[in-house]
Amino acid sequence: MNVKKNTVLIIEDEPPLRKLLTIVLESRGYKVVDSDNGREGLRLAASVKPDLIIVDLGLPDMDGKDIIQKIREWSQTPIIVCSVRSDDDEVITAFDLGANDYVTKPFNPDILLARAGACLRKAVTQEAGEPELTNGNVRIDLVRHEVFVNNVKTTFTPKEYELLRYFMVNRGKMLMHKQILKDVWGPAHAEDMQYLRVYVSQIREKIELPGVEHCCVIVTEPGIGYRLEHAPAASATGAASGVAAVA
Ligand code: CA
């Protein structure tokens, strides 16, 4: 499958628990990245940019609360604390620092999965204001990471999906090359203009269909950047419209 999976970062020093969490999350289609210490966990949070972070409080090199604090300096990625500590002070402090949820060990894996799903849905809704983004003939289901062009589900690679989502969230806005590269590929790639050219042309091939009404169009502003033009919603006559456009 080429569909982008939600990535979960687990920061937990007990190997059996890390393994259990990994198995449970992978069985539900999540991609898992893990670390047994805080320092590496923070590094992974920045490089992998997970969709969700599960953090233990008692770690060998630092307190999980410090991890929450550090991550919140630059990211709103949902964080679930998973700890044996159950006293009110610890829980309240974790929430004050920016944790989204708190699960006490030992825990029921199904409960943790439900909380993880709820955190992810909420994060998606907050970012976009809604679980779907629509512009003209293109619709993105942000929860399932699926793209529909003329109501037909269309395969996008994970990076194409990320870039298209970025354009859709910022539709109508002029986006500078460097800004797009920084936001979608990361600060180290701000100069990698060829990435952007290649991916924009791949996305155009998938969304800019000749002869289609209200087609999504990515406009090139030479030397500056790109802009996804606002397009009115395509007629909502159901799944057949994509076929009709071709005939
Ligand atoms: Ca621990």
Coordinates of N, CA, C and O in Angstrom, one line a residue, residues 137-138 149 154 156 160 163-164 167 177 196-210 215-222 225-229:
N137 N -12.1 19.5 -7.9 CA -12.3 18.1 -8.1 C -11.5 17.2 -7.2 O -11.5 16.0 -7.3
V138 N -10.8 17.8 -6.2 CA -10.0 17.0 -5.3 C -10.5 17.1 -3.8 O -10.9 18.1 -3.3
V149 N -9.9 12.0 -6.6 CA -9.9 13.0 -7.7 C -11.1 12.7 -8.5 O -11.3 11.5 -9.0
T154 N -7.5 7.9 -5.6 CA -6.3 7.9 -6.4 C -5.1 7.7 -5.5 O -5.1 8.2 -4.3
F156 N -1.6 8.2 -4.0 CA -0.5 9.2 -3.8 C 0.6 8.5 -2.9 O 0.2 7.9 -1.9
E160 N 4.0 12.7 -1.9 CA 3.0 13.4 -2.7 C 1.8 13.8 -1.9 O 1.3 14.9 -2.0
L163 N 2.6 16.8 0.4 CA 2.7 18.0 -0.4 C 1.3 18.5 -0.8 O 1.0 19.7 -0.7
L164 N 0.5 17.6 -1.3 CA -0.9 18.0 -1.7 C -1.6 18.5 -0.5 O -2.3 19.5 -0.6
F167 N -0.6 22.0 0.2 CA -1.2 22.9 -0.8 C -2.7 23.2 -0.5 O -3.2 24.3 -0.5
H177 N 9.0 28.8 -2.6 CA 9.8 27.5 -2.7 C 10.4 27.1 -1.4 O 10.1 26.0 -0.9
L196 N 11.1 19.7 -5.2 CA 9.8 20.3 -5.3 C 9.3 20.3 -6.8 O 8.1 20.0 -7.0
R197 N 10.1 20.6 -7.7 CA 9.7 20.5 -9.1 C 9.2 19.2 -9.5 O 8.1 19.0 -10.1
V198 N 9.9 18.1 -9.1 CA 9.5 16.7 -9.5 C 8.2 16.4 -8.8 O 7.2 15.9 -9.5
Y199 N 8.0 16.7 -7.6 CA 6.8 16.3 -6.9 C 5.6 17.1 -7.3 O 4.5 16.6 -7.5
V200 N 5.8 18.4 -7.6 CA 4.7 19.3 -8.1 C 4.2 18.7 -9.5 O 3.0 18.6 -9.7
S201 N 5.2 18.3 -10.3 CA 4.7 17.8 -11.6 C 4.0 16.4 -11.5 O 3.0 16.2 -12.2
Q202 N 4.5 15.6 -10.5 CA 3.7 14.3 -10.3 C 2.3 14.6 -9.8 O 1.4 13.9 -10.2
I203 N 2.2 15.6 -8.9 CA 0.8 15.9 -8.3 C 0.0 16.4 -9.5 O -1.2 16.1 -9.6
R204 N 0.5 17.3 -10.3 CA -0.2 17.9 -11.4 C -0.8 16.8 -12.3 O -2.0 16.9 -12.7
E205 N 0.0 15.8 -12.6 CA -0.4 14.8 -13.5 C -1.7 14.1 -12.9 O -2.5 13.6 -13.6
K206 N -1.7 14.0 -11.6 CA -2.9 13.3 -10.9 C -4.1 14.1 -10.8 O -5.2 13.6 -10.8
I207 N -3.9 15.4 -10.5 CA -5.1 16.2 -10.2 C -5.6 17.1 -11.4 O -6.8 17.5 -11.5
E208 N -4.6 17.6 -12.2 CA -5.0 18.5 -13.3 C -5.5 17.7 -14.5 O -4.7 17.4 -15.4
L209 N -6.8 17.3 -14.5 CA -7.3 16.5 -15.6 C -7.8 17.3 -16.7 O -8.6 18.2 -16.4
P210 N -7.4 17.1 -17.9 CA -7.9 18.0 -19.0 C -9.4 17.9 -19.2 O -10.0 16.8 -19.1
C215 N -11.5 22.1 -12.0 CA -10.2 21.3 -11.8 C -9.3 22.1 -10.9 O -9.2 23.3 -11.0
C216 N -8.6 21.3 -10.0 CA -7.6 21.9 -9.1 C -6.4 22.3 -10.0 O -5.9 21.5 -10.8
V217 N -5.9 23.5 -9.8 CA -4.7 23.9 -10.6 C -3.6 24.5 -9.7 O -3.9 25.3 -8.9
I218 N -2.4 24.0 -9.9 CA -1.3 24.5 -9.2 C -0.6 25.5 -10.1 O -0.1 25.1 -11.2
V219 N -0.6 26.8 -9.7 CA 0.0 27.8 -10.6 C 1.4 28.0 -10.2 O 1.8 28.1 -9.0
T220 N 2.3 28.1 -11.2 CA 3.7 28.4 -11.0 C 3.9 29.9 -11.0 O 3.5 30.6 -12.0
E221 N 4.5 30.5 -10.0 CA 5.0 31.9 -10.0 C 6.5 31.8 -10.2 O 7.2 31.6 -9.3
P222 N 7.0 32.1 -11.4 CA 8.4 31.9 -11.7 C 9.3 32.6 -10.7 O 9.1 33.8 -10.5
G225 N 7.4 30.8 -6.3 CA 6.9 29.6 -5.7 C 5.6 29.1 -6.4 O 5.5 29.2 -7.7
Y226 N 4.7 28.5 -5.7 CA 3.5 27.9 -6.2 C 2.3 28.4 -5.5 O 2.3 28.7 -4.3
R227 N 1.1 28.3 -6.1 CA -0.1 28.6 -5.5 C -1.2 27.6 -6.0 O -1.4 27.4 -7.2
L228 N -1.9 27.0 -5.1 CA -3.0 26.1 -5.5 C -4.2 27.0 -5.6 O -4.6 27.6 -4.6
E229 N -4.8 27.2 -6.8 CA -5.9 28.1 -7.0 C -7.2 27.6 -6.3 O -7.5 26.4 -6.3

